[in-house]
Short mmCIF file of C-alpha atoms (C1' of nucleotides) in Angstrom, two decimals:
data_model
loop_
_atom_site.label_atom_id
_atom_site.label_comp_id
_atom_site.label_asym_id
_atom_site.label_seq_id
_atom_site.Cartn_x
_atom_site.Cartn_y
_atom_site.Cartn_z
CA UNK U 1 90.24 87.17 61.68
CA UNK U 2 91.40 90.58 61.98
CA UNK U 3 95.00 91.23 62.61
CA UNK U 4 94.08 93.22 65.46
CA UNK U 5 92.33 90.00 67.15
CA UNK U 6 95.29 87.70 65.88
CA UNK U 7 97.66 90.10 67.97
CA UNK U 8 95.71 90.06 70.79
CA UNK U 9 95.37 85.92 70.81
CA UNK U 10 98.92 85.61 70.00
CA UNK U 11 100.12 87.73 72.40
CA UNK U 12 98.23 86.49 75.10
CA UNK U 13 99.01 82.47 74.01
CA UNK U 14 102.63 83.41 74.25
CA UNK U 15 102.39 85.72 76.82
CA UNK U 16 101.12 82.65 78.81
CA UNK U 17 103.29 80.07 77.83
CA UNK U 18 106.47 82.04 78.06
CA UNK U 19 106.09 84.62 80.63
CA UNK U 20 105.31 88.44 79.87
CA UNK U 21 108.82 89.23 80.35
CA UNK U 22 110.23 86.43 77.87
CA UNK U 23 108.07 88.27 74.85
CA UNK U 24 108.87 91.15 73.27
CA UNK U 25 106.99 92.89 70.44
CA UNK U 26 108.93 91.37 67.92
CA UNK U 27 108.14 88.05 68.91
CA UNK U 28 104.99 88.44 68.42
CA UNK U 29 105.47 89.76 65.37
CA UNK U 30 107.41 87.13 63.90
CA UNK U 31 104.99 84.72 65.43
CA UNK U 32 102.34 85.68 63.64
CA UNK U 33 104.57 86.45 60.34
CA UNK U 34 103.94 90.30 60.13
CA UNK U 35 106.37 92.67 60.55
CA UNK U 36 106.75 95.00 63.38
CA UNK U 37 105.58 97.93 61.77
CA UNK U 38 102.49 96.38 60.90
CA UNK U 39 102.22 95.58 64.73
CA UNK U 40 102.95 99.50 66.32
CA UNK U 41 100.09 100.25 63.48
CA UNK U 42 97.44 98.15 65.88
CA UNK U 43 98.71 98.91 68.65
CA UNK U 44 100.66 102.24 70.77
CA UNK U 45 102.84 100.03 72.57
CA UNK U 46 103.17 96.42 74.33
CA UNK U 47 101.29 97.56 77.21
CA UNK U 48 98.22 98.67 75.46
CA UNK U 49 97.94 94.91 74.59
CA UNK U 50 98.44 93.99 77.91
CA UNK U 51 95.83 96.16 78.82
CA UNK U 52 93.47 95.24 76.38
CA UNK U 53 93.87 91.33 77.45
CA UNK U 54 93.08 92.48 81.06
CA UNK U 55 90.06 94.20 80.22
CA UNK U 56 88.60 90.87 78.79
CA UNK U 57 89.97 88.62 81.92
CA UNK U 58 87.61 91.24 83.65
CA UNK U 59 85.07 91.06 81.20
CA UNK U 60 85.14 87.06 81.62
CA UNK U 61 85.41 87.02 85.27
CA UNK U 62 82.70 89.49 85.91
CA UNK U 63 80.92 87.71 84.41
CA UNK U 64 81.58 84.23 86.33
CA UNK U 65 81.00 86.02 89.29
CA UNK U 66 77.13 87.32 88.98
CA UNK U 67 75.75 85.98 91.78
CA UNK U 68 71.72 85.61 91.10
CA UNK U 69 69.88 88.07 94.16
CA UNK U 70 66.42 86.03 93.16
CA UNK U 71 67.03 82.81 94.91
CA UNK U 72 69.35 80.70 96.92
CA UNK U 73 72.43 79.04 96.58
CA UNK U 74 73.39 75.72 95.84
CA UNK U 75 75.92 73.47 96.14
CA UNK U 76 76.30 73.34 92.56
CA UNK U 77 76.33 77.25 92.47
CA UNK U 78 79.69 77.12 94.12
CA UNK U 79 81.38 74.16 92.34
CA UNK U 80 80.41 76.94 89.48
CA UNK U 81 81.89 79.97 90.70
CA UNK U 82 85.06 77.37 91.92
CA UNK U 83 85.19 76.07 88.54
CA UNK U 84 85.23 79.13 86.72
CA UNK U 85 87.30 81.04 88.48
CA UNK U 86 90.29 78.66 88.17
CA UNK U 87 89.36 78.03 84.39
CA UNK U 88 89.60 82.19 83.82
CA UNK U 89 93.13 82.34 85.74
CA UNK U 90 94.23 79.51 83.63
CA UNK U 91 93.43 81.13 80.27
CA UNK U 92 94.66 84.30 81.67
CA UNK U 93 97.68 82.90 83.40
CA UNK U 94 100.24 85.11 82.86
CA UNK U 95 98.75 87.90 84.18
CA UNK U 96 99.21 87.27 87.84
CA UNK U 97 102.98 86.14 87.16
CA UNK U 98 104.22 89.71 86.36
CA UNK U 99 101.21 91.38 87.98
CA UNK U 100 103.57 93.95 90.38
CA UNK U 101 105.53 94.57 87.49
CA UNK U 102 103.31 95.15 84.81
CA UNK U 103 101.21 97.59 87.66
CA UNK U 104 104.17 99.62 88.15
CA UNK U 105 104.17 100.17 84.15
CA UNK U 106 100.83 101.57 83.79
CA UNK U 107 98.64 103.34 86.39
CA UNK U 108 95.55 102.54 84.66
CA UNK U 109 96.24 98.83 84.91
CA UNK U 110 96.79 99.26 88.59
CA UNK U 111 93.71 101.78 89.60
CA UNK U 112 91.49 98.32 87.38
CA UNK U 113 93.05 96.26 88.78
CA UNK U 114 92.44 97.57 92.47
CA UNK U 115 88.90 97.66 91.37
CA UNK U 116 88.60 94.12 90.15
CA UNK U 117 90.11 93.13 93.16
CA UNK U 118 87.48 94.61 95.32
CA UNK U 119 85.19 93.17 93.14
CA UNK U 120 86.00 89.90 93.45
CA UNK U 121 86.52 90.23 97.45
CA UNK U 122 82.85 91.53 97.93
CA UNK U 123 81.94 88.95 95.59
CA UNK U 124 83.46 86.06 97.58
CA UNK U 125 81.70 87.69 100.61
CA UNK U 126 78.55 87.94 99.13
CA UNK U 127 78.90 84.08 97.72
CA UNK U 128 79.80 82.99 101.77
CA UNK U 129 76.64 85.29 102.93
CA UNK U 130 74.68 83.37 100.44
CA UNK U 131 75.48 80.32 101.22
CA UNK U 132 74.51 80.69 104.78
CA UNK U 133 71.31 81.54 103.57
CA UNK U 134 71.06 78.45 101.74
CA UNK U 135 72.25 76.81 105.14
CA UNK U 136 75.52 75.36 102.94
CA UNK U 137 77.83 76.93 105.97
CA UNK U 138 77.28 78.85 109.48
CA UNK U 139 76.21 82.65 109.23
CA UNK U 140 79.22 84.30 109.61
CA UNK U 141 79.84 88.43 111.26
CA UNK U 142 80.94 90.72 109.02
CA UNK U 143 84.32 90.98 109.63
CA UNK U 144 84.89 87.23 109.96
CA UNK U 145 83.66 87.01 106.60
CA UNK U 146 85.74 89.86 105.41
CA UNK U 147 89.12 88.38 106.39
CA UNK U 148 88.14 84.48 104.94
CA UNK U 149 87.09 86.11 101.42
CA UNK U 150 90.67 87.89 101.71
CA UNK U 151 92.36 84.29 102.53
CA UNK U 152 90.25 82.87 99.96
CA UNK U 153 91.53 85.35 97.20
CA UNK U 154 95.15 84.95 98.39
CA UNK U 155 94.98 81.05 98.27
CA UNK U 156 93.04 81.27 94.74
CA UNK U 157 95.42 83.76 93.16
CA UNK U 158 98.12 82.34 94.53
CA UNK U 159 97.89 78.68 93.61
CA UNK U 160 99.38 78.64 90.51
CA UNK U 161 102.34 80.55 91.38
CA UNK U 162 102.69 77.69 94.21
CA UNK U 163 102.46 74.83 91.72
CA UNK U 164 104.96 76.97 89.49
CA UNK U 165 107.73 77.27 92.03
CA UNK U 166 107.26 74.33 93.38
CA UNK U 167 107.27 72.05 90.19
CA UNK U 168 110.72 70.15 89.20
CA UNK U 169 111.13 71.39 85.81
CA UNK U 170 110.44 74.26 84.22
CA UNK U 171 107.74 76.48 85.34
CA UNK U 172 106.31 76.62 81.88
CA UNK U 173 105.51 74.04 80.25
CA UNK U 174 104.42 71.04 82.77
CA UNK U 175 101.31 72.46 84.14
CA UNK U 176 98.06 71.37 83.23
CA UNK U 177 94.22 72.94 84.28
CA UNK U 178 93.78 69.75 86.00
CA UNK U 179 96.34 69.91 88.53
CA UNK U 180 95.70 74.08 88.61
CA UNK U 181 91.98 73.14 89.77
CA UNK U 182 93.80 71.08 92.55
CA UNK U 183 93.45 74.53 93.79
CA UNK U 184 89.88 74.18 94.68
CA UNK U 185 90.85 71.32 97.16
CA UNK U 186 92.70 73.88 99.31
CA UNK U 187 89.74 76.78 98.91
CA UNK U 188 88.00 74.32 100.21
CA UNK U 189 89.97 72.86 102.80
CA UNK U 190 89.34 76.71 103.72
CA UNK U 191 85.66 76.17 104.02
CA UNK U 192 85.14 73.34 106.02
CA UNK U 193 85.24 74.24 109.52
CA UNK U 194 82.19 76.48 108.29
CA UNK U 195 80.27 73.78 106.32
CA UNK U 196 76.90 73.18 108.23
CA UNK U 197 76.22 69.70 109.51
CA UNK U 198 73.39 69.37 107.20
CA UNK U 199 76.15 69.85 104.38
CA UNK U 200 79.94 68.66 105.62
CA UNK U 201 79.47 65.28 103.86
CA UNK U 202 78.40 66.40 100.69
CA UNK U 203 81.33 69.01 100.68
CA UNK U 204 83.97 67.30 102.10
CA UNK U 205 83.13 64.55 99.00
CA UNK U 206 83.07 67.38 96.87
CA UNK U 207 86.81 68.49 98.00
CA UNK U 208 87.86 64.96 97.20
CA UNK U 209 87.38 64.99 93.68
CA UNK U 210 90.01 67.70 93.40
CA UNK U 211 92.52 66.23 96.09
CA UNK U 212 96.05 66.25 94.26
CA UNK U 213 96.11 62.59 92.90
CA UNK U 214 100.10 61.77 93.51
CA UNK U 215 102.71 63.19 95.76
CA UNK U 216 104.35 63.63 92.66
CA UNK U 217 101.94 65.62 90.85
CA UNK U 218 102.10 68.49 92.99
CA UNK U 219 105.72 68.35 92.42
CA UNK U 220 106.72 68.11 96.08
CA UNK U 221 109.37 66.02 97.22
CA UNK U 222 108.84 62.37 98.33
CA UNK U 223 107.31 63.33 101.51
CA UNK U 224 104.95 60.62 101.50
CA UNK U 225 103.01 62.30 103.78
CA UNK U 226 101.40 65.03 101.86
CA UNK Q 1 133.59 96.36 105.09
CA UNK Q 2 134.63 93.67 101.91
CA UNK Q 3 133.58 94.87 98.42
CA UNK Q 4 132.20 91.68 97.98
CA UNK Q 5 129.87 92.24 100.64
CA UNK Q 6 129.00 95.52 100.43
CA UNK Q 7 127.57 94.18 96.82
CA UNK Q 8 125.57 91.60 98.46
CA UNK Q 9 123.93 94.41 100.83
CA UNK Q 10 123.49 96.93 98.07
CA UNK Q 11 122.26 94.71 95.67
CA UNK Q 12 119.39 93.53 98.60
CA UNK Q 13 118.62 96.58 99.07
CA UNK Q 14 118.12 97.89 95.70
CA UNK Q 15 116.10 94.67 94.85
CA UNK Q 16 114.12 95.77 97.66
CA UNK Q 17 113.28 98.99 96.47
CA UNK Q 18 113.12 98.41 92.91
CA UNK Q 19 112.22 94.96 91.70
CA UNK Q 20 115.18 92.78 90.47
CA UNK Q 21 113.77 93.21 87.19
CA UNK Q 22 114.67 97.54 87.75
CA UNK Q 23 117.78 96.87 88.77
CA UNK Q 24 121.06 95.94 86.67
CA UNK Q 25 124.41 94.66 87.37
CA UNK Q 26 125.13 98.62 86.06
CA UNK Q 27 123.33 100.29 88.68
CA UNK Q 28 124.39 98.46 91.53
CA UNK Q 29 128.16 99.50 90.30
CA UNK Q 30 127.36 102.95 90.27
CA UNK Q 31 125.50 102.73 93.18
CA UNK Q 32 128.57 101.44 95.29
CA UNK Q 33 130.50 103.57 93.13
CA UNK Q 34 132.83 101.32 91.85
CA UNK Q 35 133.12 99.59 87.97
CA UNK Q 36 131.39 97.20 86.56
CA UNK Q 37 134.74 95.33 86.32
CA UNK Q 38 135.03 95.65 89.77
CA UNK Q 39 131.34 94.22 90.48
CA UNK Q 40 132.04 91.15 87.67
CA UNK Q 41 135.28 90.28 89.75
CA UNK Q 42 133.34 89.50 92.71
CA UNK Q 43 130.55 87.94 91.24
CA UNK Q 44 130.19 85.66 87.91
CA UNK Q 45 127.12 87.13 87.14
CA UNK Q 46 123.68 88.34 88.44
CA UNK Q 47 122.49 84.74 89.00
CA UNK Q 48 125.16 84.35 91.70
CA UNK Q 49 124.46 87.51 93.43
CA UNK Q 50 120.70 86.37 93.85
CA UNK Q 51 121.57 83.13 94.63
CA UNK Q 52 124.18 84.29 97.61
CA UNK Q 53 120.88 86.04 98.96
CA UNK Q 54 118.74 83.59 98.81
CA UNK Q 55 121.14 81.20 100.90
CA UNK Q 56 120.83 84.03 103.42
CA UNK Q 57 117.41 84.30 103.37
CA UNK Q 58 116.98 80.53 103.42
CA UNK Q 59 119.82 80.70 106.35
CA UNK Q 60 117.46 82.82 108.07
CA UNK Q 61 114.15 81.31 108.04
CA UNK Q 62 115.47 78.00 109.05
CA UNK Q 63 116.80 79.17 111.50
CA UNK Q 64 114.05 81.13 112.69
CA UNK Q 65 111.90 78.07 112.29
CA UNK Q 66 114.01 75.51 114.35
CA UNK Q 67 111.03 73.77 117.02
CA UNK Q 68 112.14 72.50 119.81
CA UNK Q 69 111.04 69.27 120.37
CA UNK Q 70 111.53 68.94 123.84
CA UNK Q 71 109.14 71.44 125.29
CA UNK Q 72 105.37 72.45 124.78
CA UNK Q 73 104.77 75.20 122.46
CA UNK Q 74 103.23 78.31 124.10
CA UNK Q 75 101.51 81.42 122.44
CA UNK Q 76 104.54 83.47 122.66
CA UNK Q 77 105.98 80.40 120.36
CA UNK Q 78 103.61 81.36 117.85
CA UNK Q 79 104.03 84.95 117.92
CA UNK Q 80 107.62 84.57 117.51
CA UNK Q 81 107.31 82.26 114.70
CA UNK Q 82 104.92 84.79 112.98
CA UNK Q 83 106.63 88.03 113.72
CA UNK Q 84 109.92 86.10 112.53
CA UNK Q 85 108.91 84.77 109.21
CA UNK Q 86 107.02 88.33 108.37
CA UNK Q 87 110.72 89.76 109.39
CA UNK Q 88 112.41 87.90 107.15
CA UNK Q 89 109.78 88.21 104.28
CA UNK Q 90 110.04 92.15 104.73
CA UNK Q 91 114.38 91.45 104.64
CA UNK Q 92 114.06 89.77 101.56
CA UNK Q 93 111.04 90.94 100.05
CA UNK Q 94 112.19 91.52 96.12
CA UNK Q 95 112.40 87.29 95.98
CA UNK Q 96 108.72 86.58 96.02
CA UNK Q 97 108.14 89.15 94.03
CA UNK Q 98 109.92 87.70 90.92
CA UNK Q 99 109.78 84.35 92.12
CA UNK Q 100 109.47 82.67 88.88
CA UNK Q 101 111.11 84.26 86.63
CA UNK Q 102 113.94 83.81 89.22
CA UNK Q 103 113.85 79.81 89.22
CA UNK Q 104 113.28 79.41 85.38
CA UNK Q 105 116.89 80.99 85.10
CA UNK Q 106 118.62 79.60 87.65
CA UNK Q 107 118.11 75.74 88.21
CA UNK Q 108 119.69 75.44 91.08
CA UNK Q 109 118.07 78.37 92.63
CA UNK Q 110 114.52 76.42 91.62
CA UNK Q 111 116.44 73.27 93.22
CA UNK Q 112 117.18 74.68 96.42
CA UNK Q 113 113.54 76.31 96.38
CA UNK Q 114 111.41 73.74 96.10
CA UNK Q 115 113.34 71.99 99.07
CA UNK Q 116 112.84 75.17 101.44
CA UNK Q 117 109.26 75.21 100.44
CA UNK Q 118 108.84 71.67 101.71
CA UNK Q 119 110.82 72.63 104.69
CA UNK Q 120 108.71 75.29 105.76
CA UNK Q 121 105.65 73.38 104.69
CA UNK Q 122 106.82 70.50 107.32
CA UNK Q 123 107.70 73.22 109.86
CA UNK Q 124 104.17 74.93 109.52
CA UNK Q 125 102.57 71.42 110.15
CA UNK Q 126 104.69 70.07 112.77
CA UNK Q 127 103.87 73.85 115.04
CA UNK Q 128 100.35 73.05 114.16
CA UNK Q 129 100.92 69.56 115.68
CA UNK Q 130 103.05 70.98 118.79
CA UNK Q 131 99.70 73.46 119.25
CA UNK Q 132 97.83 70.95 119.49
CA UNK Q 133 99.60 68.98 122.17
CA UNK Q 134 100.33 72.10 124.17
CA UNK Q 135 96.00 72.15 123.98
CA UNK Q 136 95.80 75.24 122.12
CA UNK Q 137 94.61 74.35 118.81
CA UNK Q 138 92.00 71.01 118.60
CA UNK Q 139 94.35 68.15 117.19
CA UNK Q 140 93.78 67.37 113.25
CA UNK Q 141 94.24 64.50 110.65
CA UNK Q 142 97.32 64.55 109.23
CA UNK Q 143 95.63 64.96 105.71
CA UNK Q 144 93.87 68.24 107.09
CA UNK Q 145 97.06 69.50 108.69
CA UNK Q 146 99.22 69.40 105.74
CA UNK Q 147 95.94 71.21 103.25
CA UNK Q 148 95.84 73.98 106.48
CA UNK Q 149 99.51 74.64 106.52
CA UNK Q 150 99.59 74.60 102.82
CA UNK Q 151 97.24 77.48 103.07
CA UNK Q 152 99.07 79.08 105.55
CA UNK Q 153 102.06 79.41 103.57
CA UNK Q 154 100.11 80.45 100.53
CA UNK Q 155 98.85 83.68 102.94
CA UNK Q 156 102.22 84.23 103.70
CA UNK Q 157 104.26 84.42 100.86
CA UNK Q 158 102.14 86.35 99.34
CA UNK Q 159 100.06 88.56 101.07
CA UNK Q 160 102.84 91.08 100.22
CA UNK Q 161 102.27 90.94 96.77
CA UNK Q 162 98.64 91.81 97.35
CA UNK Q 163 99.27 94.76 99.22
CA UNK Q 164 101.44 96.03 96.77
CA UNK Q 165 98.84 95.33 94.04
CA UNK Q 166 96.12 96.94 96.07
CA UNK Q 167 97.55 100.13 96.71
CA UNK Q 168 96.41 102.93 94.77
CA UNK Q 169 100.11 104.29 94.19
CA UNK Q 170 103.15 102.62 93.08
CA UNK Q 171 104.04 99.57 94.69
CA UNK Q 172 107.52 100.26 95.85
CA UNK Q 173 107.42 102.64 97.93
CA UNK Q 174 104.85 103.53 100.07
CA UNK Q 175 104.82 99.46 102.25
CA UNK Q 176 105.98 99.25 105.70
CA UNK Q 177 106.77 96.17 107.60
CA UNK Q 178 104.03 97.35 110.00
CA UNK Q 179 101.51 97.17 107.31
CA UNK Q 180 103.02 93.72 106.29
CA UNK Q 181 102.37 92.50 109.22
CA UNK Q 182 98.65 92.56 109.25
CA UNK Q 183 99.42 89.48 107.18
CA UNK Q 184 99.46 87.80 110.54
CA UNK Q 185 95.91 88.51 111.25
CA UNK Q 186 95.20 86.75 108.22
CA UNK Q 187 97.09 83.84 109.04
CA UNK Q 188 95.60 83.73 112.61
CA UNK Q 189 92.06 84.10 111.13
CA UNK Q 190 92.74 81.10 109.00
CA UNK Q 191 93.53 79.19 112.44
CA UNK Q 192 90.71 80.71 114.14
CA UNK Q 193 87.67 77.56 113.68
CA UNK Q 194 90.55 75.57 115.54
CA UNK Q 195 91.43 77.09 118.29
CA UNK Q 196 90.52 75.30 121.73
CA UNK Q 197 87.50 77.11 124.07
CA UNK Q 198 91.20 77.44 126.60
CA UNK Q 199 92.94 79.45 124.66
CA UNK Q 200 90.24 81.07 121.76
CA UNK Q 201 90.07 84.28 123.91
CA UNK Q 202 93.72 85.15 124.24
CA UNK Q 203 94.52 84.29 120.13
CA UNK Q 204 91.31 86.39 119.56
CA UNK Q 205 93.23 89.20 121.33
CA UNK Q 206 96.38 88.87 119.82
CA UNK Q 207 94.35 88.62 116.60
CA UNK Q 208 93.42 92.12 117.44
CA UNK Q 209 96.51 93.51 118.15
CA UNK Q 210 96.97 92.73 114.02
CA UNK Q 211 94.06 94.15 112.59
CA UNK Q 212 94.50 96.52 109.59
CA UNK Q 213 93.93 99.87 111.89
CA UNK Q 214 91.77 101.68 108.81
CA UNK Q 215 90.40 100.77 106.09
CA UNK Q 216 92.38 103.06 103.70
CA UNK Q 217 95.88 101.64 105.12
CA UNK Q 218 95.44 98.33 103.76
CA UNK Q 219 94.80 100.16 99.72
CA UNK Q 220 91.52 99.13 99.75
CA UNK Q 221 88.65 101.29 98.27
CA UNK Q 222 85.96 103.09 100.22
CA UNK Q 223 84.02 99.96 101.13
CA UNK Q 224 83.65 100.50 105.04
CA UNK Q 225 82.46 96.88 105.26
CA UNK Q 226 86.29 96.01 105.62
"C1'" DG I 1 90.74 106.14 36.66
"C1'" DA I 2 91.30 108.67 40.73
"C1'" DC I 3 90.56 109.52 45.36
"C1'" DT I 4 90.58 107.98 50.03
"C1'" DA I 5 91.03 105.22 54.07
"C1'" DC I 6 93.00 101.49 55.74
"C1'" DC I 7 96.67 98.27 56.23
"C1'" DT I 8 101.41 96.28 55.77
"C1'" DA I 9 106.54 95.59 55.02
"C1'" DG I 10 110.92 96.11 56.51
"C1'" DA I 11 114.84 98.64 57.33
"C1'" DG I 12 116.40 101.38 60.93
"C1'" DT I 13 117.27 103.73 65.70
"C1'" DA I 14 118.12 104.96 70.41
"C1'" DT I 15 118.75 102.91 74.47
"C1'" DA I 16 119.72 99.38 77.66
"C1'" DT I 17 121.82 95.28 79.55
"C1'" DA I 18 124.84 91.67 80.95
"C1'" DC I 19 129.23 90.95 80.66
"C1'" DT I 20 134.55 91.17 78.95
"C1'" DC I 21 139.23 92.74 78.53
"C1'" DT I 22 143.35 95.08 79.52
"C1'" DA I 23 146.02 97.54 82.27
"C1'" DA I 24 146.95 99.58 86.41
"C1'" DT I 25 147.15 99.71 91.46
"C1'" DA I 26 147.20 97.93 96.18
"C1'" DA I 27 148.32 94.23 99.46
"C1'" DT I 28 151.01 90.50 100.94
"C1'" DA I 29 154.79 87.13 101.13
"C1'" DC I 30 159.42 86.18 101.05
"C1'" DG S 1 163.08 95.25 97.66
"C1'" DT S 2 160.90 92.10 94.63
"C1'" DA S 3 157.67 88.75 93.21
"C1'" DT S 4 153.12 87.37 93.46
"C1'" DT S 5 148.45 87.74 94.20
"C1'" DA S 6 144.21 90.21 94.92
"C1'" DT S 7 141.60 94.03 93.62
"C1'" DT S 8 140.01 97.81 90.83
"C1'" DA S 9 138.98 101.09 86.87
"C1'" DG S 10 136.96 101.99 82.81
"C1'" DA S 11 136.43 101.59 78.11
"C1'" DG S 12 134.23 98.50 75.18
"C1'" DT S 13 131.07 94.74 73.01
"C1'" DA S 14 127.43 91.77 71.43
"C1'" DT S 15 122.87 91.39 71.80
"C1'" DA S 16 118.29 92.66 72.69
"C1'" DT S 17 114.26 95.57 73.00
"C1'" DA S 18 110.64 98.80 72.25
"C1'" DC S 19 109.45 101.50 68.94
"C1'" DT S 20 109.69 104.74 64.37
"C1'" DC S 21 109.57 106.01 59.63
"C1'" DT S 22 108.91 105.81 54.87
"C1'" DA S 23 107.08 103.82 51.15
"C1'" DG S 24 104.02 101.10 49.18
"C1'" DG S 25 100.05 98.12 48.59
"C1'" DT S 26 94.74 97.02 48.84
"C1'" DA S 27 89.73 97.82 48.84
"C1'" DG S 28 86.01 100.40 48.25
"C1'" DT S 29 83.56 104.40 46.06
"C1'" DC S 30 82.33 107.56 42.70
#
DNA sequence: GACTACCTAGAGTATATACTCTAATAATAC
DNA sequence: GTATTATTAGAGTATATACTCTAGGTAGTC
């Protein structure tokens, strides 16, 4: 592989694991055994890298998100888009830890970033318009729809910061995809006072599979009740 | 006023305005005008600074959250409850936005965390509860109630951190607690499928009185479908 | 072999950051 | 007044961080 690529995968394996913050250029450099120099040749500065990973979360997540104009929905359409989603912010899990700070270091990381964002809003809106086609949930106004694609973003973007902070240990390290796509329980624990009658069962067992499995897991306390 | 707590005040409000990452023991010094000496005398390090604030921050939402349990809840309860907690988000608005950095430095800071979390959590689901006996929202499983306050909190805590991210310039500056509190219309749209036909009117009216007034405000792009 | 374009090493730098140390000054107690 | 304690200044330090610079290698081409 090119050293170029091996910077980028390194940087964004530790960037992940550690934190953006925690690792500096020369960590990476010593990571993959090459010397700084050799680094700054690839690469202006740490935030081109940065950029560069964020260009192919968008890349990857654009491309999740297609929804097909041709036909209807399904149920397994959304399980797909669910899926996805959560397995993109995984691999790309550091980015929404320092997003505010790393969009205050470089404007044209914010202005994408606002556009992804709207992206991925009128893309959850479409997905809920769509699904009332396919009679999956009730048609919806506009607006409505509007403001439960914004909660949906929030809850989805949000979720592993939740299981982060709210984990025992160390943020890090004790976090695993599985419990991260415990995330699609509460998107759609979101979703079902919408579900059509024709469709609540088969979603509602749906949202089971991901329930959190022990109190524990979710690293809350001992409130049993959760 | 004491040096000591003309630190704590300084240092909350340059966290504010700056990120706790932007801001160093340094610069609150020479922002108070007095030495770093004089700063390190009062405090053991930056740790305990942040952690000082976060007891009053934690002081503060407890407080604001106290139910009392011997009384119905009314709609003014719940307006209270959600102008208070967006109050005290918009006081102490640098913590989220570091959040995890935060607790992976400071253990007991993650300690004391994780148990506010779980306060608020049970505080969210027990006014749920209390809205439901005072007939304003339909009554829920307990299972449901604690996924629907789950979400709730996830909308709160960080529905600043997308507004920062979605505006266009940088993040700091340009938020106002009025903006911040359109983050309640979210939160009362989430409620919205379970309101009772008694009392759906008047929440859809207060709903209103929440909406993001134009579309540019809230940093989004051009899309007039929001 | 010589020219060129690409790649790499590694020492080095300017700046920042959290924090320390000593000595001096103010406040208080007796 | 004197002893003690609390507070402050300000220079200084160890470490880290992002990044630079020079010199040299390597690969391909003619």
């Amino acid at each position: 592989m090119k050293t170029r690529d091996k910077i980028l995968l390194s940087s964004l394996e530790l960037f992940n694991e550690q934190g953006e913050r925690n690792v500096t250029t020369n960590h990476i450099a010593a990571y993959l055994a090459i010397s700084p120099g050799n680094l700054y040749y690839h690469f202006r500065n740490k935030s081109d890298i940065i950029y560069e990973i964020f260009q192919e979360y968008e890349k990857l997540v654009d491309f999740y998100l297609d929804i097909p104009e041709d036909r209807l929905l399904t149920l397994d359409d959304m399980t797909f888009y669910l899926e996805s989603v959560f397995d993109g912010l995984w691999s790309y899990r550091f980015f929404h830890r320092d997003l505010e700070y790393l969009l205050d270091r470089d404007p044209r990381l914010r202005s994408d970033y606002r556009e992804f964002t709207n992206r991925c809003l009128a893309a959850i809106s479409r997905i809920f318009e769509k699904l009332a086609d396919a009679g999956i949930v009730e048609p919806q106004p506009e607006g409505l729809r509007a403001a439960m694609s914004l909660n949906v973003w929030l809850v989805i973007t949000n979720w592993m910061a939740f299981l982060k902070t709210a984990h025992a240990a160390k943020a890090s390290a004790c976090l695993t995809i599985h419990e991260l796509k415990q995330g699609i329980y509460q998107v759609l624990t979101l979703e079902l006072p919408y579900l059509t009658p024709a469709y609540r069962e088969q979603v509602m067992a749906l949202r089971e599979k991901y329930r959190p499995t022990m109190p524990e897991q979710k690293g809350m306390l001992e409130s049993p009740a959760y």
